[in-house]
Coordinates of C-alpha atoms in Angstrom, one line a residue:
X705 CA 208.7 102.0 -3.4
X706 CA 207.6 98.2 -4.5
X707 CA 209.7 95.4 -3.9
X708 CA 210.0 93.0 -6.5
X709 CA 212.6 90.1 -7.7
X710 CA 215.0 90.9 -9.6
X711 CA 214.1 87.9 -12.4
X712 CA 210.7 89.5 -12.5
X713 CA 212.0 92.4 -14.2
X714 CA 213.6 90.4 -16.7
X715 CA 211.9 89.4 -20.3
X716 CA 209.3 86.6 -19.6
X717 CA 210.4 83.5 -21.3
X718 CA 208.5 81.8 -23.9
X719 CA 205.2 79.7 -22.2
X720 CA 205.3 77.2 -25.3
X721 CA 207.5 75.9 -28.3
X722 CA 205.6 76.6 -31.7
X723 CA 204.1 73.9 -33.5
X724 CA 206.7 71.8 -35.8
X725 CA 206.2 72.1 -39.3
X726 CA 205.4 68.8 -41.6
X727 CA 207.6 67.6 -44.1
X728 CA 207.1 68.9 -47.3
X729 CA 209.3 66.6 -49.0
X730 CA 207.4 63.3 -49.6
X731 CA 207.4 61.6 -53.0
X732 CA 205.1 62.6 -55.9
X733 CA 202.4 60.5 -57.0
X734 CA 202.7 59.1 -60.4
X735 CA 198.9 58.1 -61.1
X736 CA 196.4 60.7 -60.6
X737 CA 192.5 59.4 -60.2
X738 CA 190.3 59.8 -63.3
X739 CA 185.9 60.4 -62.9
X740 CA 183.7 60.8 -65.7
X741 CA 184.9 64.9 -66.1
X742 CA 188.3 63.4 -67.2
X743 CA 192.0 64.0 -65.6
X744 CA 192.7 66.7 -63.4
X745 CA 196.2 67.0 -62.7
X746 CA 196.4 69.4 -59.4
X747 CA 199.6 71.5 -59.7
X748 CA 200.3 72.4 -56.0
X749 CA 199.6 68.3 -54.9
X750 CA 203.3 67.9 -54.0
X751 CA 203.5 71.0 -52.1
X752 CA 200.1 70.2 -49.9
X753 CA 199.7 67.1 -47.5
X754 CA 197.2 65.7 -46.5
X755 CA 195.6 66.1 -42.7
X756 CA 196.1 62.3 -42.4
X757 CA 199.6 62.6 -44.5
X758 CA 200.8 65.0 -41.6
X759 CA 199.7 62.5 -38.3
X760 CA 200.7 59.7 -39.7
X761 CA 204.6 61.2 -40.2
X762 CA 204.4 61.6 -36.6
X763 CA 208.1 61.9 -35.3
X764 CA 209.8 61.1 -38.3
X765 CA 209.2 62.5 -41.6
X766 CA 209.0 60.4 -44.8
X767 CA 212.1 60.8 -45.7
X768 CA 213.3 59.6 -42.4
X769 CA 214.2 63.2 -40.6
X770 CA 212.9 63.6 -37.3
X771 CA 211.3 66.3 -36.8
X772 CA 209.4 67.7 -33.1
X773 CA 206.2 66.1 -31.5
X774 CA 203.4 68.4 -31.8
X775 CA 202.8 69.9 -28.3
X776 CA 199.5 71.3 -27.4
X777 CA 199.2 74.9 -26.8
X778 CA 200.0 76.0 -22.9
X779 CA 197.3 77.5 -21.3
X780 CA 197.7 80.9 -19.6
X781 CA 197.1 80.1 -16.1
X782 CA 194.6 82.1 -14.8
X783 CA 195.5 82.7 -11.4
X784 CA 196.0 86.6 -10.9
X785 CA 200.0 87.7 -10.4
X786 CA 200.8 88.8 -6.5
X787 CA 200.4 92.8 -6.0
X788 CA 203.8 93.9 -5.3
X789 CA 204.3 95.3 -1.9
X790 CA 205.4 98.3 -0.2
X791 CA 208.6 98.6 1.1
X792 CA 208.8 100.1 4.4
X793 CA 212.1 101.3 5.9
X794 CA 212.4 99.3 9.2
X795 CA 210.2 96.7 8.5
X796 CA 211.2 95.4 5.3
X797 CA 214.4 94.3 4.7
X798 CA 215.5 93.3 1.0
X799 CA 215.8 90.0 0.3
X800 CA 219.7 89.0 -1.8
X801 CA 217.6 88.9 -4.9
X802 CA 215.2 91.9 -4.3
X803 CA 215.4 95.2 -5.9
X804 CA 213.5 98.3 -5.5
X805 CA 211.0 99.9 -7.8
X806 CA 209.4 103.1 -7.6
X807 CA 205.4 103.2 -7.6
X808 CA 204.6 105.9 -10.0
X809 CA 200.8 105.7 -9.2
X810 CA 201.9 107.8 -5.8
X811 CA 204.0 110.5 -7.7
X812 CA 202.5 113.6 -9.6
X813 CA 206.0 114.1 -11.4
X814 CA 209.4 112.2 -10.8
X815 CA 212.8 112.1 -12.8
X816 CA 216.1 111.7 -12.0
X817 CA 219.3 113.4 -13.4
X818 CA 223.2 112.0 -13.7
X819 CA 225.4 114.5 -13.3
X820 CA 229.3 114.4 -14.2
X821 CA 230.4 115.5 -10.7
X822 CA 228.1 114.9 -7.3
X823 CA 226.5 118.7 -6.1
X824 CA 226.5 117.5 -3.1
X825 CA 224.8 121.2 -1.9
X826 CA 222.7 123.7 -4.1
X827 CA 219.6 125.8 -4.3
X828 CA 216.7 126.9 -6.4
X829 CA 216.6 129.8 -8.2
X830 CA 213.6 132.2 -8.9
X831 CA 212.2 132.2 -12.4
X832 CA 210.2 134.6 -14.6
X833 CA 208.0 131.6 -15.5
X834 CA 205.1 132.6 -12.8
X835 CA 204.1 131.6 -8.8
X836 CA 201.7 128.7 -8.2
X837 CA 202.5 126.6 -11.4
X838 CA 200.5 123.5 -11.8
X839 CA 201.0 122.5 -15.9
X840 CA 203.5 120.1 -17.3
X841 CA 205.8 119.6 -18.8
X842 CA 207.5 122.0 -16.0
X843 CA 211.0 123.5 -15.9
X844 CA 213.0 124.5 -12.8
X845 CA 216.1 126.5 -12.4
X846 CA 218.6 125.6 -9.4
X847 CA 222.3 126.2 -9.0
X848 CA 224.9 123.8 -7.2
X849 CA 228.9 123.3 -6.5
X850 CA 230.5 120.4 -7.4
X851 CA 233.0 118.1 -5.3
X852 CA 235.2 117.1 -8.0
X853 CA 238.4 114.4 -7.8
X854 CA 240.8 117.8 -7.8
X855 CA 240.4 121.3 -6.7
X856 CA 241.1 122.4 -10.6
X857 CA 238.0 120.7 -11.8
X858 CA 235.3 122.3 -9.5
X859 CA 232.6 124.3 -10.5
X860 CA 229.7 126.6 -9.8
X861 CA 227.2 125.7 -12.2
X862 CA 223.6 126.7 -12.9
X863 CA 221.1 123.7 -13.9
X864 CA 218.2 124.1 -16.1
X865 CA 215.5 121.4 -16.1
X866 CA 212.9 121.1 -18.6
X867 CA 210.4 118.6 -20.0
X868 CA 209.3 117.7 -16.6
X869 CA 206.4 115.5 -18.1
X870 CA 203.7 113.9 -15.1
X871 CA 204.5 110.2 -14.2
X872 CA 202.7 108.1 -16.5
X873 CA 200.4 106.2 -13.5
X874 CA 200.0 102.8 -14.0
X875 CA 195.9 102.6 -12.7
X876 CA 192.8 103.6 -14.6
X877 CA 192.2 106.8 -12.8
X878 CA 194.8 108.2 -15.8
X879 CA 192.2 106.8 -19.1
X880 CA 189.7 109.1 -17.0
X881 CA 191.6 112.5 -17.3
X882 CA 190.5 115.4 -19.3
X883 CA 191.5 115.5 -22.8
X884 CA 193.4 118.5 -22.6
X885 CA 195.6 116.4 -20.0
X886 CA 196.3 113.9 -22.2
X887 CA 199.9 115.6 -24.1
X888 CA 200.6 116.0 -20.1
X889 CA 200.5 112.7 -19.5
X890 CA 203.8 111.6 -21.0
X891 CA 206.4 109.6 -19.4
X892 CA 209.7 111.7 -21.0
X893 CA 212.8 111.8 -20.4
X894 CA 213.7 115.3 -19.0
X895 CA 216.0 117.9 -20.4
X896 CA 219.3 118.9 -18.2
X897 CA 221.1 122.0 -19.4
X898 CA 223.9 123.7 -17.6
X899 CA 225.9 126.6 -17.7
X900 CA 229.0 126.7 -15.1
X901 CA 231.8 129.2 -13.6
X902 CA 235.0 127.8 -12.6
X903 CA 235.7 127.7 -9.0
X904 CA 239.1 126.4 -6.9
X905 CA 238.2 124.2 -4.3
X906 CA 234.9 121.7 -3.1
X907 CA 231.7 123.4 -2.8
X908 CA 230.8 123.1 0.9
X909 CA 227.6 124.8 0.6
X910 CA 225.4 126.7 -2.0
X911 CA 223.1 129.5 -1.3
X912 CA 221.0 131.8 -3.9
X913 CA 220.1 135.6 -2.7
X914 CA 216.6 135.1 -1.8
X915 CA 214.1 137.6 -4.0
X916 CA 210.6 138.2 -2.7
X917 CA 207.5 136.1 -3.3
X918 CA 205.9 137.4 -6.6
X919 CA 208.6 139.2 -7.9
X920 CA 210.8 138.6 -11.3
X921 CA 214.3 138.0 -12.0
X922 CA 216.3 141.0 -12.4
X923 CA 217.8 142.6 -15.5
X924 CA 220.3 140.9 -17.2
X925 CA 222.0 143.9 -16.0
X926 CA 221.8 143.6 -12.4
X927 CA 222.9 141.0 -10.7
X928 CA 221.5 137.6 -9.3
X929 CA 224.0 136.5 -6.1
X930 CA 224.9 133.2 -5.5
X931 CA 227.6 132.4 -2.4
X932 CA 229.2 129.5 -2.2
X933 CA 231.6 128.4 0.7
X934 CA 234.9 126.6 -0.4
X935 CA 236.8 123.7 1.5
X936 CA 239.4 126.4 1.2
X937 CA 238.0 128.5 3.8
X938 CA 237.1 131.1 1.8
X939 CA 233.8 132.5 0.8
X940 CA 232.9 133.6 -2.3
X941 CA 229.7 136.1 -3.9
X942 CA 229.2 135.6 -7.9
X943 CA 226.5 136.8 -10.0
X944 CA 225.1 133.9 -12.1
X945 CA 222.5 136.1 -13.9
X946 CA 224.3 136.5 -17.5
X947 CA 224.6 132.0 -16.6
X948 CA 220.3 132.4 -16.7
X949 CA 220.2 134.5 -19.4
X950 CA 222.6 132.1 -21.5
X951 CA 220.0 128.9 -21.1
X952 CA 216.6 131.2 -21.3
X953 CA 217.8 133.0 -24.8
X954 CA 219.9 131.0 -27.7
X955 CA 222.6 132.8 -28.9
X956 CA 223.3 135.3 -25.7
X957 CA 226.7 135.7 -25.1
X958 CA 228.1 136.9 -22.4
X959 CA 231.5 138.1 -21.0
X960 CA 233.2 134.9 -19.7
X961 CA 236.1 136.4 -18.4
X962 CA 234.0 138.5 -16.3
X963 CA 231.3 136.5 -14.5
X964 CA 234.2 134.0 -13.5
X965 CA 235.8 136.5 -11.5
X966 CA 233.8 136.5 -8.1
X967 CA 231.9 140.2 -7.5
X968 CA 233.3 139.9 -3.6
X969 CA 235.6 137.6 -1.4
X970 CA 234.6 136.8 2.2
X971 CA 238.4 136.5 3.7
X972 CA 237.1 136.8 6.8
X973 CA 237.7 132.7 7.9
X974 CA 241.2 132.9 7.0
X975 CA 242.1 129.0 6.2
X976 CA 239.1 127.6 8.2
X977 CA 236.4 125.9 6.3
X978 CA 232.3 125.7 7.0
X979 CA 229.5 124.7 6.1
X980 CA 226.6 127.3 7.6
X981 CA 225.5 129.6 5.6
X982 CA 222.3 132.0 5.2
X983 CA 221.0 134.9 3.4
X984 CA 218.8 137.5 5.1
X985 CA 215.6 137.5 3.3
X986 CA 215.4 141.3 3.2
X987 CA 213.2 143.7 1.2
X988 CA 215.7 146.3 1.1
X989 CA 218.2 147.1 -1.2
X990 CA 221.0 146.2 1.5
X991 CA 221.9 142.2 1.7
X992 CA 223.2 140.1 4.7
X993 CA 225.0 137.0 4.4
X994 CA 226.0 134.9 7.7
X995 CA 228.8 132.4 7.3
X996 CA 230.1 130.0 10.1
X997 CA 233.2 128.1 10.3
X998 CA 234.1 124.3 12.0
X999 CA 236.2 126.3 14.8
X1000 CA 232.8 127.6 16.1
X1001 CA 232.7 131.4 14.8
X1002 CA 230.7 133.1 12.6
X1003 CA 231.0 136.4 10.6
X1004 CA 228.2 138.7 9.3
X1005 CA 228.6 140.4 5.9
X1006 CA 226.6 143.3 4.6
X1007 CA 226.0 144.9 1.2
X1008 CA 225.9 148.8 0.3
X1009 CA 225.5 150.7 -2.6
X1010 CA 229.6 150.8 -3.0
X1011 CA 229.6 147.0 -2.6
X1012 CA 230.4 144.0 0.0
X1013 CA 231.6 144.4 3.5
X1014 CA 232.7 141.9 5.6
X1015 CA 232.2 142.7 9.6
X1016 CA 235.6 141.5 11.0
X1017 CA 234.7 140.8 14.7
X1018 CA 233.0 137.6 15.1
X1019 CA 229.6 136.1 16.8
X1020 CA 231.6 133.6 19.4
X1021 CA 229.7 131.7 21.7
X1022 CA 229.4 128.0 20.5
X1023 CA 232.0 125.3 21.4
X1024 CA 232.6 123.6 18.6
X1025 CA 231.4 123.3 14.5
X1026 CA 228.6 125.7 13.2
X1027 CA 226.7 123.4 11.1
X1028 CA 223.7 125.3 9.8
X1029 CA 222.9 128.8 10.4
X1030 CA 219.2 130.5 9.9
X1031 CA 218.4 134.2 9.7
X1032 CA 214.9 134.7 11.5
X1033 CA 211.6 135.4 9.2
X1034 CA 210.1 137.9 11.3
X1035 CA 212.7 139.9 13.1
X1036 CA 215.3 141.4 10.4
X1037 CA 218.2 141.2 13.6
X1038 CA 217.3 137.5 14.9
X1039 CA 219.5 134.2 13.4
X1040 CA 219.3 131.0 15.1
X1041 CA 222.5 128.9 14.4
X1042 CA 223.3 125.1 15.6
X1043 CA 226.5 123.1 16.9
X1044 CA 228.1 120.0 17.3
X1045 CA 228.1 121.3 20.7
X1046 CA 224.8 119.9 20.7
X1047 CA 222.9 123.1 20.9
X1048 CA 220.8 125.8 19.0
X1049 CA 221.6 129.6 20.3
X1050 CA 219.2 132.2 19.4
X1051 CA 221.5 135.6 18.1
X1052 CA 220.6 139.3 17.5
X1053 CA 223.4 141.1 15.6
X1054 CA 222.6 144.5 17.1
X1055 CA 224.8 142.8 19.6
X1056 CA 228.6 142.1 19.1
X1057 CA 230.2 138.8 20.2
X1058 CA 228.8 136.8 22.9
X1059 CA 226.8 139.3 24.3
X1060 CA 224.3 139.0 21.2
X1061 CA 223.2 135.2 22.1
X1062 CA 219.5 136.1 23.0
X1063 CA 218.6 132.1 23.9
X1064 CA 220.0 128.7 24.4
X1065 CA 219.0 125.4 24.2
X1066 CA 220.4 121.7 24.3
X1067 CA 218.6 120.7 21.4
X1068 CA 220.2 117.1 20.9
X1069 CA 222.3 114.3 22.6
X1070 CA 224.3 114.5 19.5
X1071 CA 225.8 117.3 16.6
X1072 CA 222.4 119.4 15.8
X1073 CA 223.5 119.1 12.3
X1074 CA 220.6 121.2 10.4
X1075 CA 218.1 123.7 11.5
X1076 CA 215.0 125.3 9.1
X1077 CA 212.8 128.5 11.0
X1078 CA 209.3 128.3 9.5
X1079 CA 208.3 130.7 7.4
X1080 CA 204.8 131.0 8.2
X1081 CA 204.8 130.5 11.8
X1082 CA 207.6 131.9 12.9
X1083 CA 207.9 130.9 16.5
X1084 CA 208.4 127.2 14.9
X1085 CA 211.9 125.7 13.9
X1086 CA 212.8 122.2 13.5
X1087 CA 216.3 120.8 14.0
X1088 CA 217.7 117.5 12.8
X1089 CA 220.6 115.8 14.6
X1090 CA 223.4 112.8 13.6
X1091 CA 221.2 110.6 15.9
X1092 CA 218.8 110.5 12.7
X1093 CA 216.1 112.5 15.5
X1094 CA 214.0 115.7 14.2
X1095 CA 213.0 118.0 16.6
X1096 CA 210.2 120.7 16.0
X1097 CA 211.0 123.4 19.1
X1098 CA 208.6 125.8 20.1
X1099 CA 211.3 129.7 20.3
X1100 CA 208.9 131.1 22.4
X1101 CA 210.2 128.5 25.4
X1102 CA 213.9 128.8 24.9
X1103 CA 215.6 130.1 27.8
X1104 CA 218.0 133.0 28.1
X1105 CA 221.3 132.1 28.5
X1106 CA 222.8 132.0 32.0
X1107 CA 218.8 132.1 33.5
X1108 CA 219.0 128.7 35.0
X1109 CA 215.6 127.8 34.0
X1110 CA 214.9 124.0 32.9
X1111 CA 215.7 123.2 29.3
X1112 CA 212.3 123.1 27.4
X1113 CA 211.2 119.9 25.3
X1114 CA 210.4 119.8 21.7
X1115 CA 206.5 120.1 20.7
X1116 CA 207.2 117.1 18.4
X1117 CA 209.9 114.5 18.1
X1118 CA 210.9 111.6 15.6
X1119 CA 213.2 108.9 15.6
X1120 CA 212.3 107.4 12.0
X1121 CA 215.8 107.7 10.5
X1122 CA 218.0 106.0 11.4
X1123 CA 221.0 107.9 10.4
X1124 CA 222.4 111.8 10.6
X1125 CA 219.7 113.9 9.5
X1126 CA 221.7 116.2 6.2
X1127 CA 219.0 118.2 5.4
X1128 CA 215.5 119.9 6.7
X1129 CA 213.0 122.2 5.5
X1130 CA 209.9 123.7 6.4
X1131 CA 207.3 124.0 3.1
X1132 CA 207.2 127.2 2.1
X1133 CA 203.5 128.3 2.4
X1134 CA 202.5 125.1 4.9
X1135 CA 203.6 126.0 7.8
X1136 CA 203.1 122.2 9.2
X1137 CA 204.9 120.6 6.4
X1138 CA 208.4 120.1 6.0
X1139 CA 211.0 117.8 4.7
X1140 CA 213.9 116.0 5.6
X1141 CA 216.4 114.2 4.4
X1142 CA 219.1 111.3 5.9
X1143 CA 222.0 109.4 5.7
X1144 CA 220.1 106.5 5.6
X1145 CA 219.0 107.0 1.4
X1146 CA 216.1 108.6 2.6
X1147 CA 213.9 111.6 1.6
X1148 CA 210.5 111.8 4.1
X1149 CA 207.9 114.5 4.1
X1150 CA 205.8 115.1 7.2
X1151 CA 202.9 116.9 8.4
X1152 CA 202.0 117.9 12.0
X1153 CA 198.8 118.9 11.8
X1154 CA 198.0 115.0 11.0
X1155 CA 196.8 113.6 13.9
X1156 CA 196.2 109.5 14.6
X1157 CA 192.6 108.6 14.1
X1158 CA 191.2 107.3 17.6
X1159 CA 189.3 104.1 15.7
X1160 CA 193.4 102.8 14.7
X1161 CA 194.5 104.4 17.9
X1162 CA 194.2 100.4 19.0
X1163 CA 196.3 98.9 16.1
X1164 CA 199.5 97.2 15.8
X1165 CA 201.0 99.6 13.2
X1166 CA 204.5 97.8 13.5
X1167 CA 205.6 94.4 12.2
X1168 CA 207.6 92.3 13.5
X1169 CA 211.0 93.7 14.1
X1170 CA 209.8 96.8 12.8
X1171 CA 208.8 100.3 13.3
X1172 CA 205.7 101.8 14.7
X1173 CA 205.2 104.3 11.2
X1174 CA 204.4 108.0 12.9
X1175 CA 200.6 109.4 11.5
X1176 CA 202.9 112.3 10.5
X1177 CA 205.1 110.6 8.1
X1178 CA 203.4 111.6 4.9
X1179 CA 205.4 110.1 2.3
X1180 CA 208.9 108.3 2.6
X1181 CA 211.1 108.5 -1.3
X1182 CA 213.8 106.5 -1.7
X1183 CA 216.3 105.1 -4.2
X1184 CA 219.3 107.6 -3.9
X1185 CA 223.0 106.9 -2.6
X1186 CA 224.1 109.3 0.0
X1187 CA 221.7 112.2 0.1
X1188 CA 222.7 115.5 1.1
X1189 CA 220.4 118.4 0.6
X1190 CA 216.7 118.5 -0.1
X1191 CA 214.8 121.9 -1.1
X1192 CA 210.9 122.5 -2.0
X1193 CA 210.6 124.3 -5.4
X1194 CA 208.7 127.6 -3.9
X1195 CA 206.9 128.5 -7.3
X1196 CA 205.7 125.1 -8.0
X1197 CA 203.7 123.9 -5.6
X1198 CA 204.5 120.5 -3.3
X1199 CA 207.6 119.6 -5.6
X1200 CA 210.6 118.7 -4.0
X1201 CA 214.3 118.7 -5.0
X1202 CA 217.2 116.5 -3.6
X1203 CA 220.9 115.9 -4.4
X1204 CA 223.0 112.9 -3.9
X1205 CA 226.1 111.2 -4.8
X1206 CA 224.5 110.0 -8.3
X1207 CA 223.0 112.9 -9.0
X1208 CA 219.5 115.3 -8.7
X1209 CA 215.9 113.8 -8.2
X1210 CA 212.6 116.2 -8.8
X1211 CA 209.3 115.1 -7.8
X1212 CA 206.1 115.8 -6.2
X1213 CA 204.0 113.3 -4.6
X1214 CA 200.2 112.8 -4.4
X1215 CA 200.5 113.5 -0.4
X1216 CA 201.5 117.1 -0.6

């Protein structure tokens, strides 16, 4: 982001006033010279003065109407305009008549969507439209849940975006592209279609069955689960794949009366709400969905050929809110899950109860609000906190529960935002890159494996006031209100998806 004034956005003014005409009213001339050719009369004489005719009117015409001095043309001045500068949270601070203005030159691809009610949580879904894409115009699929001004007026809806053009970049790298780049190029407007279920109740969270790298959408006849928990405590499974059909195929029709009755009913919670939720990312044909509630218990739910089943004794060892909940990688029976009680406990579900906490650790000196296991590296999971700290935690050192060993410390730790972290996520395929997101209006992507280069090791990074900016910060996007989730697109590469109160931003940066 640039800062700039808000006047300098507006149309320039005019540099000059354009030269006054002369009047073309004087008197006609009665006598007309004579040579030795004879008389000629010239028919436009009363319309045309003379050079000297025009000075000598000066500021009043002959007629006696004033009329403008003739000002000399304004020079452009030559000086060159100020480069606008980069606006760094925590060092900058807007001025009363500074806006912000995104840089395009730094983005690959960035829109933004309005929306008629704020998702504040949702997920991407998987798309028959190939791994590894890298040509625009792009199109994404995701699926959110609305917070709407009355229970009534909610809905499940899935989100097609299209036309994703590429930034038009402002710097002459862009006149050097290949040809066949050029119809990329384009600075569009994208395309935001939706197709929505009715659902009672706020959307606490939104979560898509996971489907393995490489692998296409299911039949329109077999269905694509979605679960989204409601502020009325319950939990509900749909099938939004006749929703995906609908915007892929004009004309499909499906059976409305049908898709808007949830496939199963998590009752489990009784009136409690939440807000953790994960899906096991499981190559079998069985599914497993974890759910955990604000009064610190969470349930496990499981999938057979005959349908849903909801386990009814709980997992029970936290103290207070669940607020994010993550089924291990690696190990098909691990979760980790995180509290307001401050901590992160380590689960295994072949266990019952508390007996099945495997490892403890006080993660945070306030609520761990959101966790993210790496997919990659699977020993690595990162943990954000309503400090505004993110914590990248090493499993391998976590203690067992009731051991008495020393808590461990995190391998890495950042105190850039400056408000509760809402969202984190580890890069799907980079297993040193992840994402976060704050209350703060902030979306920042980071990098580990950068390290600070001993020849800067020396200089002041931080301005007045301000700051020091971590080597690891890769990229810092900004100019949402009250950011909630943030997701990376897992079949295009580097882009990255975040919901707010006004609405959805895509983009991809020239840093990842």
């Amino acid at each position: 982001m640039s800062k700039r004034t808000a006047t300098e956005l507006e149309t320039a003014t005019r540099t000059g006033e354009p030269f006054s005409k002369a009047s073309g009213s004087g008197q006609k001339r009665d006598n007309v010279a004579t040579d030795e050719v004879g008389e000629f009369e010239d028919a436009w004489e009363d319309e045309i003065e003379s050079d000297g005719e025009v000075v000598d009117a000066g500021a009043q015409g002959e007629d006696g109407m004033e009329v403008d001095e003739v000002l000399p043309a304004i020079e452009e001045s030559e000086e060159p305009q100020p480069e606008p500068e980069a606006f760094i949270p925590g060092h900058h601070v807007l001025g009363k008549d500074e806006i912000l203005e995104p840089d395009d030159s730094v983005y690959i691809m960035r829109h933004a969507m309005n929306v008629n009610w704020p998702c504040l949580s949702f997920d991407v879904l998987r798309d028959n439209l190939g791994d590894e894409r890298q040509r625009y115009p792009a199109t994404a699929y995701i699926v959110g849940g609305t917070q709407a001004d009355s229970a009534k007026h909610n809905e499940l809806i899935v989100y097609k975006m299209s036309s994703l053009h590429k930034t038009q970049k402002d710097n002459a790298e862009s006149d050097e592209e290949d040809d066949d780049d050029d119809d990329d190029a384009l600075d569009e407007d994208a395309v935001l279609e939706h197709k929505s279920i009715p659902h009672f109740g706020g959307v606490n969270r939104t979560r898509a069955q996971p489907l393995p790298s490489g692998s296409l959408l299911p039949p329109v006849t077999q269905p694509y689960h979605v679960a989204t928990w409601a502020e009325t405590g319950k939990v509900h499974i749909w099938n939004v794949r006749p929703l995906i059909e609908a915007l892929e195929v004009p004309g499909y029709v499906y059976n409305k009366a049908q898709v808007s009755t949830p496939v199963f009913t998590i009752n489990s919670h009784g009136r409690t709400e939440g807000f953790a939720m994960d899906w096991a990312s499981s190559g079998s044909n069985s599914l497993r969905l974890l759910t955990g509630d604000i009064h610190a218990k969470i349930y496990l739910t499981t999938s057979s050929p005959s349908g849903f089943n909801a386990l009814s004794q709980a997992f029970q060892s936290h103290t207070s809110s669940v607020e994010d909940i993550q089924w291990s990688p690696s190990e098909p029976t691990v979760f980790a899950s995180c509290s307001a009680d401050q901590s992160i406990q380590v689960w295994d579900v072949r266990s019952r109860g508390r007996q099945s906490v495997a490892g403890i650790l006080k993660a945070h000196d306030s609520d761990v609000n959101v966790i993210s296991w790496n997919r990659t590296t699977s020993y690595l999971l990162v943990s954000g906190g309503d400090e505004g700290g993110i914590k990248t935690w090493d499993l391998r050192n976590v203690k067992k529960k009731g051991s008495g060993e020393p808590d461990p410390t995190p391998v890495a730790h950042f105190n850039w935002h400056k408000q509760p972290i809402t969202s984190i996520e580890w890069h799907p395929t980079e297993d040193s890159i992840f994402a976060a997101s704050g209350a703060d209006d902030q979306v920042t992507l980071w990098d580990l494996a950068v390290e600070q280069d001993t020849e800067e090791s020396g200089m002041d990074d931080t301005a007045e006031g301000g700051q020091e900016v971590p080597p690891q910060l890769l990229f810092v996007h900004q100019g949402q209100k009250d950011i909630k989730e943030v997701h990376w697109h897992p079949q295009i590469p580097g882009t990255v998806i975040s919901t707010a109160s006004d609405g959805f931003n895509i983009f991809k940066t020239i840093s990842v």
